[in-house]
mmCIF file of C-alpha atoms in Angstrom:
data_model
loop_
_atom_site.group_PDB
_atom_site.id
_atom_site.type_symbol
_atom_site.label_atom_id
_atom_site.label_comp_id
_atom_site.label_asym_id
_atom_site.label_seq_id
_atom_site.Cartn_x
_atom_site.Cartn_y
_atom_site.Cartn_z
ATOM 1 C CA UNK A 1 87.763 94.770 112.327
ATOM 2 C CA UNK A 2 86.640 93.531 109.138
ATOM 3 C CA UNK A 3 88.366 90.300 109.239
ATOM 4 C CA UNK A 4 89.714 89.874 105.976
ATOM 5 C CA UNK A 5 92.734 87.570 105.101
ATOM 6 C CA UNK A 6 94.372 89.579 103.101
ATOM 7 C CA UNK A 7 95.625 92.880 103.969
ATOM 8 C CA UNK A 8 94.794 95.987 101.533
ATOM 9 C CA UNK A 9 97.790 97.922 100.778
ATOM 10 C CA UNK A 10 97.803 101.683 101.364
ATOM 11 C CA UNK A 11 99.607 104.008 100.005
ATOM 12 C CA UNK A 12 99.807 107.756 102.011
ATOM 13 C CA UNK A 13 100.732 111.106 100.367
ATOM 14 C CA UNK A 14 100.872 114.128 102.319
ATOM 15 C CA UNK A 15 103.594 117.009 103.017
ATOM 16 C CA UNK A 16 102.686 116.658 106.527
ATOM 17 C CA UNK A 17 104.600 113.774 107.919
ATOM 18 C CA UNK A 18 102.758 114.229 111.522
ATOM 19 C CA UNK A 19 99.566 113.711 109.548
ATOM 20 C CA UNK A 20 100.599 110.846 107.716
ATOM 21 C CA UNK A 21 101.671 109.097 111.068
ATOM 22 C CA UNK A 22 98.517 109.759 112.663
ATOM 23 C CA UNK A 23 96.440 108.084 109.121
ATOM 24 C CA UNK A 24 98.711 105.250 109.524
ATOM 25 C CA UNK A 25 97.963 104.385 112.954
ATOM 26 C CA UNK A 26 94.605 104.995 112.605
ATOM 27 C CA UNK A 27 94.346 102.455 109.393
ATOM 28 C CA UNK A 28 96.458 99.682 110.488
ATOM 29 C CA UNK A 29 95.087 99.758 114.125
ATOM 30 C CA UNK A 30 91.401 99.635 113.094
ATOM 31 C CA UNK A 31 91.445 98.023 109.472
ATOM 32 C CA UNK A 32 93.357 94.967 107.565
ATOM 33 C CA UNK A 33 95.491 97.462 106.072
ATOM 34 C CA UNK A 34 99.108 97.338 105.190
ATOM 35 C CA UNK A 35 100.366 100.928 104.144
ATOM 36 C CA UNK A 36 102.942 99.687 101.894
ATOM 37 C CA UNK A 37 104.510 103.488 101.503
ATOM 38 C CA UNK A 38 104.255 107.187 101.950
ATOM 39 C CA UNK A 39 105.284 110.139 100.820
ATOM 40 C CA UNK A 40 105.870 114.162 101.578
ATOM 41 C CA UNK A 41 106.648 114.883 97.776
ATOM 42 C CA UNK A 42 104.027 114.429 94.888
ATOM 43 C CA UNK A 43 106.588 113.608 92.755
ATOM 44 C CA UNK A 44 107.954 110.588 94.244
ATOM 45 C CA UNK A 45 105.176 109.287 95.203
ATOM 46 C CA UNK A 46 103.842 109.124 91.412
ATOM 47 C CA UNK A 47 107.096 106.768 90.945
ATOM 48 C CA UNK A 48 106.847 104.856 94.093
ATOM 49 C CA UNK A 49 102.863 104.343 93.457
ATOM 50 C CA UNK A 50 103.201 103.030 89.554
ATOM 51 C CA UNK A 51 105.483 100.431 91.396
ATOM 52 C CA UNK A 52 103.341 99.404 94.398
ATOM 53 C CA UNK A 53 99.937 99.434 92.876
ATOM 54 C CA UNK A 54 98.403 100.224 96.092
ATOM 55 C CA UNK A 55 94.749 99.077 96.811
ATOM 56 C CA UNK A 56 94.057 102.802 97.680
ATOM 57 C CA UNK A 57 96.029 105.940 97.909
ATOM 58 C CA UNK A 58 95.399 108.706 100.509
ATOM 59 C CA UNK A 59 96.477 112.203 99.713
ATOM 60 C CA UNK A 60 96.079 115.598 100.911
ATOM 61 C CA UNK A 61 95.412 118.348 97.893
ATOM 62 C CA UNK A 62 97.363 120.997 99.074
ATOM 63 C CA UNK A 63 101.228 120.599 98.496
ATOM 64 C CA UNK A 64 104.573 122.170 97.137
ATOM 65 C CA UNK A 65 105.242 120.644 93.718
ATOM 66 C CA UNK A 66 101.693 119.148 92.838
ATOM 67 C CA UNK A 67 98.324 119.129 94.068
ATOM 68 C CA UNK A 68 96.372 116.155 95.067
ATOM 69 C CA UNK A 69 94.052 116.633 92.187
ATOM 70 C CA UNK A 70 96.987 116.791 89.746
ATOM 71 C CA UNK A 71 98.065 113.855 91.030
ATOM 72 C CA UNK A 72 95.179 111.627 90.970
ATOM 73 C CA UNK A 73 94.374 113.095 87.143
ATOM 74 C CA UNK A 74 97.795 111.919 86.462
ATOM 75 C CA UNK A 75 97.244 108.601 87.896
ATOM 76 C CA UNK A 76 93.684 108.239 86.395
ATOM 77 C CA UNK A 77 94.583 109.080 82.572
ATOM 78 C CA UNK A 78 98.463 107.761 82.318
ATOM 79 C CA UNK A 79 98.305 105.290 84.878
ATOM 80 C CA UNK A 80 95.186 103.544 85.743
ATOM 81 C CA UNK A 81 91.409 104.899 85.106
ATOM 82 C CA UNK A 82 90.243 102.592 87.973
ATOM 83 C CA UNK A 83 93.051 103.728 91.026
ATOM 84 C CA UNK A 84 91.213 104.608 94.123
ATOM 85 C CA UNK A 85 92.334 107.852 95.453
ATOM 86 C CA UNK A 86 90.890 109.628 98.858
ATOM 87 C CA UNK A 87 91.327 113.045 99.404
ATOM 88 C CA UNK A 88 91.967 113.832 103.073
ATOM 89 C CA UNK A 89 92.661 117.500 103.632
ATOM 90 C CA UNK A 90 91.681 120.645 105.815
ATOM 91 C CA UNK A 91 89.362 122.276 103.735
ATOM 92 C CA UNK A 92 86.113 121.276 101.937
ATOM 93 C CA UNK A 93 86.668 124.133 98.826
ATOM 94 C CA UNK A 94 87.996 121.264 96.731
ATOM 95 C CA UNK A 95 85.140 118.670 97.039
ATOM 96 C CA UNK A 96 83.978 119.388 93.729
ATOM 97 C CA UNK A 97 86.976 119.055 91.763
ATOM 98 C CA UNK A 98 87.560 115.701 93.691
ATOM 99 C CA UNK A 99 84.331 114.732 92.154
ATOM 100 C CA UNK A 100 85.030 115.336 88.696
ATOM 101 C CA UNK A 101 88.500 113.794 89.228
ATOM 102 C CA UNK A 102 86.392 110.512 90.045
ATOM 103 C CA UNK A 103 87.988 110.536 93.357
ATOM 104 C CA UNK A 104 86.618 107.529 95.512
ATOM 105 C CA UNK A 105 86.288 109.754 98.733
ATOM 106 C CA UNK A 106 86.940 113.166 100.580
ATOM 107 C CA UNK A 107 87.490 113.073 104.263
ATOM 108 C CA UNK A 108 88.362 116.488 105.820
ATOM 109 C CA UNK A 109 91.316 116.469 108.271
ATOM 110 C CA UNK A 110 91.628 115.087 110.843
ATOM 111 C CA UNK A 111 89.461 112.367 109.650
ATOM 112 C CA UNK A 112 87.268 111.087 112.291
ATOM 113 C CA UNK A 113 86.833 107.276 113.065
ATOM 114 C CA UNK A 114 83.305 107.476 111.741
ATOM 115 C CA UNK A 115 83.933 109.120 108.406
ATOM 116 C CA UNK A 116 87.303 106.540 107.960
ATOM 117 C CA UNK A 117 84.609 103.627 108.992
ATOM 118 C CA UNK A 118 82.610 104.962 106.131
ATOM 119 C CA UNK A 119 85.425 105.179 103.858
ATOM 120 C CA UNK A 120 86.901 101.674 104.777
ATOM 121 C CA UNK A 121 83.676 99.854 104.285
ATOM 122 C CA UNK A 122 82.703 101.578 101.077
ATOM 123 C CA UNK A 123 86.247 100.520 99.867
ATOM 124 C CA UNK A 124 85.558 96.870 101.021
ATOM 125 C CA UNK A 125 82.198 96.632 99.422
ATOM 126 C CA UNK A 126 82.995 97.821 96.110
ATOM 127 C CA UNK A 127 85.756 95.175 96.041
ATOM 128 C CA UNK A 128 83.610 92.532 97.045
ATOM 129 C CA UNK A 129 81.351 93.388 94.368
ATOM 130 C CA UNK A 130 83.967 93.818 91.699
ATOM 131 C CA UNK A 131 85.335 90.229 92.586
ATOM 132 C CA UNK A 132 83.027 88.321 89.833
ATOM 133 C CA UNK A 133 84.449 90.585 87.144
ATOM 134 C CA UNK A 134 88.488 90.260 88.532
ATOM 135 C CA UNK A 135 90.757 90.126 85.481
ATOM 136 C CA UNK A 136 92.722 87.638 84.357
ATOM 137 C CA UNK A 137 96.280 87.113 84.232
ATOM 138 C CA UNK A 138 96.627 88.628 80.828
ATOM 139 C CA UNK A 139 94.145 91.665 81.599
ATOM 140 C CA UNK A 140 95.954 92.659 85.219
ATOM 141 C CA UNK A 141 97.248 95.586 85.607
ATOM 142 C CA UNK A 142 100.848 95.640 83.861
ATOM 143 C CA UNK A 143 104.024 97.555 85.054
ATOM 144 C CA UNK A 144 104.388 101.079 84.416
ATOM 145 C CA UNK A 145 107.610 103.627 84.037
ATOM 146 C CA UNK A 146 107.086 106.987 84.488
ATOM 147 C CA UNK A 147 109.232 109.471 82.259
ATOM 148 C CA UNK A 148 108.938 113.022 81.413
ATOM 149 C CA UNK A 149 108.724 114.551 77.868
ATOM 150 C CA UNK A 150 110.491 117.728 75.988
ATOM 151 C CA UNK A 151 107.423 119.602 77.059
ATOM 152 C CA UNK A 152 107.882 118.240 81.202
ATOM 153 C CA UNK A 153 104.505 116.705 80.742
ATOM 154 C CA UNK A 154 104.352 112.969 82.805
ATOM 155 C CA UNK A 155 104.059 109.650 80.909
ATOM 156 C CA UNK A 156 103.694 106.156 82.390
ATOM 157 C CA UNK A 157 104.851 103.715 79.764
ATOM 158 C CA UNK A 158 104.707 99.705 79.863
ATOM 159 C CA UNK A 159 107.307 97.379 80.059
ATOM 160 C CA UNK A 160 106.715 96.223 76.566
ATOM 161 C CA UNK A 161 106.823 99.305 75.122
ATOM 162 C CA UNK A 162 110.389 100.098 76.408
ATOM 163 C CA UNK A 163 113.132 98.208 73.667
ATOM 164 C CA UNK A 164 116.282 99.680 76.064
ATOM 165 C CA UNK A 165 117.472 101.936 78.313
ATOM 166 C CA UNK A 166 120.721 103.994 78.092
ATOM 167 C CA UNK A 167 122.496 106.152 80.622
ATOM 168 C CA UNK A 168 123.532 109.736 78.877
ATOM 169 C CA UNK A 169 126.737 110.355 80.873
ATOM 170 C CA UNK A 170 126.658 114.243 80.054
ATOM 171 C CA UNK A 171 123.236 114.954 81.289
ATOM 172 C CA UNK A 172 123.429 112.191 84.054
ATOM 173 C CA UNK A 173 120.694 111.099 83.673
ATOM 174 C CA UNK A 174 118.632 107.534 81.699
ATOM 175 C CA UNK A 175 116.408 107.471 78.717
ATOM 176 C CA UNK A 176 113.927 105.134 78.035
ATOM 177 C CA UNK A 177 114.376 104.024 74.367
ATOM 178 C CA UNK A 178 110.877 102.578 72.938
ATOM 179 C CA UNK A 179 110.006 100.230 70.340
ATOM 180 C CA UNK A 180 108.285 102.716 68.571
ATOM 181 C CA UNK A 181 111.217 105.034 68.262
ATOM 182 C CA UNK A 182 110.239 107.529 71.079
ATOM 183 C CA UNK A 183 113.121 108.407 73.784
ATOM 184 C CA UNK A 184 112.179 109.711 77.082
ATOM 185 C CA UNK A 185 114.294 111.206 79.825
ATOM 186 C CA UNK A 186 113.740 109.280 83.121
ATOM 187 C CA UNK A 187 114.158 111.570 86.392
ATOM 188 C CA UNK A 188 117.502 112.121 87.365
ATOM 189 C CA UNK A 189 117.070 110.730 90.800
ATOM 190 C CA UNK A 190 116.219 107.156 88.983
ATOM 191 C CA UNK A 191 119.266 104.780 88.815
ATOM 192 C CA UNK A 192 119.596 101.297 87.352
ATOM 193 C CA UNK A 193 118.302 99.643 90.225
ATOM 194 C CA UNK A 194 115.205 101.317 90.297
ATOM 195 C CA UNK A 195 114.307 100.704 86.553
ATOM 196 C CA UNK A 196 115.952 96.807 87.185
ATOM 197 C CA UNK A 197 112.760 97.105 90.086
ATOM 198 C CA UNK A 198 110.288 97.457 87.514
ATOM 199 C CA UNK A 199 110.761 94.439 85.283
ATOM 200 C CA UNK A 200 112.376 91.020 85.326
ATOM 201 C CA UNK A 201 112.187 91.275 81.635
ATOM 202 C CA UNK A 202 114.318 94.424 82.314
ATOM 203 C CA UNK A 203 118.316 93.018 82.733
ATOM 204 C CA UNK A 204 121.556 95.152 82.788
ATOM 205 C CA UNK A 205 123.900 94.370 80.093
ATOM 206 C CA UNK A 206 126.073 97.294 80.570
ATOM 207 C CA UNK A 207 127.024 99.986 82.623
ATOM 208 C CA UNK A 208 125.318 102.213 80.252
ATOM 209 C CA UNK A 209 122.419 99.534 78.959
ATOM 210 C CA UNK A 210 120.110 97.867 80.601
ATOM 211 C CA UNK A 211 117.908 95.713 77.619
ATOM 212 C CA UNK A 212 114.428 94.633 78.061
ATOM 213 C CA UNK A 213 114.983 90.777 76.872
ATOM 214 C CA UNK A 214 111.882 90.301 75.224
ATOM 215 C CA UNK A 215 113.049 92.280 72.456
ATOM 216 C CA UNK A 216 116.324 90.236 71.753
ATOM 217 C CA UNK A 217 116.861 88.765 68.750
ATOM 218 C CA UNK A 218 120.341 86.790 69.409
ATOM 219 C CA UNK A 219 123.389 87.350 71.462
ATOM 220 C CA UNK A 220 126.493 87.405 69.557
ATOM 221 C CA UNK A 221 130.016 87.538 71.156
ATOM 222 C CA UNK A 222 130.081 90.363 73.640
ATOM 223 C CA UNK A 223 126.760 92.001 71.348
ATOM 224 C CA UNK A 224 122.855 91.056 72.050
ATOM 225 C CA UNK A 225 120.825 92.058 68.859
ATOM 226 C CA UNK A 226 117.450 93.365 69.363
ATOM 227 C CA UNK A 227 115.063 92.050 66.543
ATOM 228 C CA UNK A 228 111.320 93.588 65.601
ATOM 229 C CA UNK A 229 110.616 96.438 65.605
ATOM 230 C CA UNK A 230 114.315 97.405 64.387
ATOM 231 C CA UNK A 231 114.598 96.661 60.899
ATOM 232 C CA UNK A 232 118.458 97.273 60.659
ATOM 233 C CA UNK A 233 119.135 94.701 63.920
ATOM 234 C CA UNK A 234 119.963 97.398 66.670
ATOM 235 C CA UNK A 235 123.029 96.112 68.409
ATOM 236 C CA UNK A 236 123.910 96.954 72.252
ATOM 237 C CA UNK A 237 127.213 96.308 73.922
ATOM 238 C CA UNK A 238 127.639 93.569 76.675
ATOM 239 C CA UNK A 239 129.771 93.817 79.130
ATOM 240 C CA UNK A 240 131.690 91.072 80.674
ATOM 241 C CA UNK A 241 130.045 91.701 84.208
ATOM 242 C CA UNK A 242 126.801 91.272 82.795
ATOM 243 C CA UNK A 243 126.945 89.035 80.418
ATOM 244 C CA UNK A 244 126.115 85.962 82.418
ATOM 245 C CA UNK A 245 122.972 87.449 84.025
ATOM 246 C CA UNK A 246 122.138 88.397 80.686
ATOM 247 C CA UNK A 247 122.594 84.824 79.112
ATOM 248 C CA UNK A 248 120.608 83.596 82.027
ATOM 249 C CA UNK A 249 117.534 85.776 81.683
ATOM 250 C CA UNK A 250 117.136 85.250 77.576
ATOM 251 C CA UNK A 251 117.407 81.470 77.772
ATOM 252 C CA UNK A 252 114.765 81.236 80.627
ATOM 253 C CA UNK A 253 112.429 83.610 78.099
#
């Protein structure tokens, strides 16, 4: 319809899978739109979204485990300030906490093709018009993990800021080491190929390690050395299985 090149990727959240079948259609039948993912848990969709990076995100407010306000404040203060979130949902009661979320739209359900239209070429325009200011390579948006605190509160951390990450056998679950000292639990459903997802500077050195090779200082035998921050020259096993992946991603640093 709009005849763009380049498809806008679209990412649905909504504990209504009926309704997120009939958005889809209605998107990538009308509209140069990809919807790269969906979800019917809040949760998940957080992850799956900080991976993506979605052009836009459509959710509904009212579900199980988080709201669709909760979400997008999460998005908008650990994520990205400038993600585009549109509420779609049944009731209007919640327009004016969209607002002071920042949301980019609120479309009541079911959306009608003229209020979508609306949507749709708002969204294109303010692209177009951001275009002169795009970022550059260094200033694009970077990678983010999500992990949850002591205190169950959500954090999205860089790739940079993560030295290693180690698999705690008893609690089943991996922790996010950072340079700065910090560990964070990762959720228990995340496994080592869904952090190895986030990052090509992210390798698996053992079945418990998986290194972020930025950080290495040397590899010595069956032992890489991380270097600054770590004053005393933190050392991580390597195991055999890994090591020539390993080898491969530090010397092509």
């Amino acid at each position: 319809m709009f005849g763009r090149k380049q498809l806008t990727s679209v990412y649905i959240v909504d504990d209504n899978s009926d309704a997120i079948e009939v958005l889809r259609r209605m998107l990538e039948s009308q509209y140069s739109v990809k919807v790269i993912g969906t979800s019917t848990d809040a949760d998940t969709a957080i992850e799956e979204i900080i991976q993506l990076a979605p052009d836009l995100i459509f959710t509904d407010v009212e579900m199980p485990t988080m709201t669709g306000i909760q979400l997008c404040q999460l998005l908008h203060q650990e994520v990205d300030p400038n993600t585009k979130v549109v509420f779609y949902t049944g009731h209007d009661k919640y327009m004016i906490d969209a607002i002071r979320q920042k949301a980019f739209d609120y479309l009541l359900k079911p959306p009608s093709p003229q209020d979508l239209a609306q949507t749709m070429t708002r969204f294109y325009e303010d692209k177009l018009a951001s275009l002169p200011q795009a970022a550059g390579p260094a200033e694009q948006r970077q990678p983010r993990i999500l992990v949850v605190n002591a205190m169950n509160e959500h954090i999205a951390l860089r790739d940079a800021d993560v030295a290693f990450f180690r698999f705690d056998a008893d609690g089943k679950h991996w922790e996010a080491v950072c340079t700065n000292g910090s560990t964070y639990i990762l959720r228990s459903r995340t496994n080592s190929d869904f952090i190895l997802r986030y990052s090509s500077s992210f390798v698996q050195i053992h079945k418990r390690y998986i290194v972020n090779v930025s950080h290495i200082m040397m590899i010595q035998d069956n032992t890489c050395i991380l270097g600054y921050p770590y004053e005393d020259n933190r050392e991580l096993k390597v195991s055999k299985n890994y090591r020539r992946d390993l080898m491969d991603a530090f010397y092509t640093l």
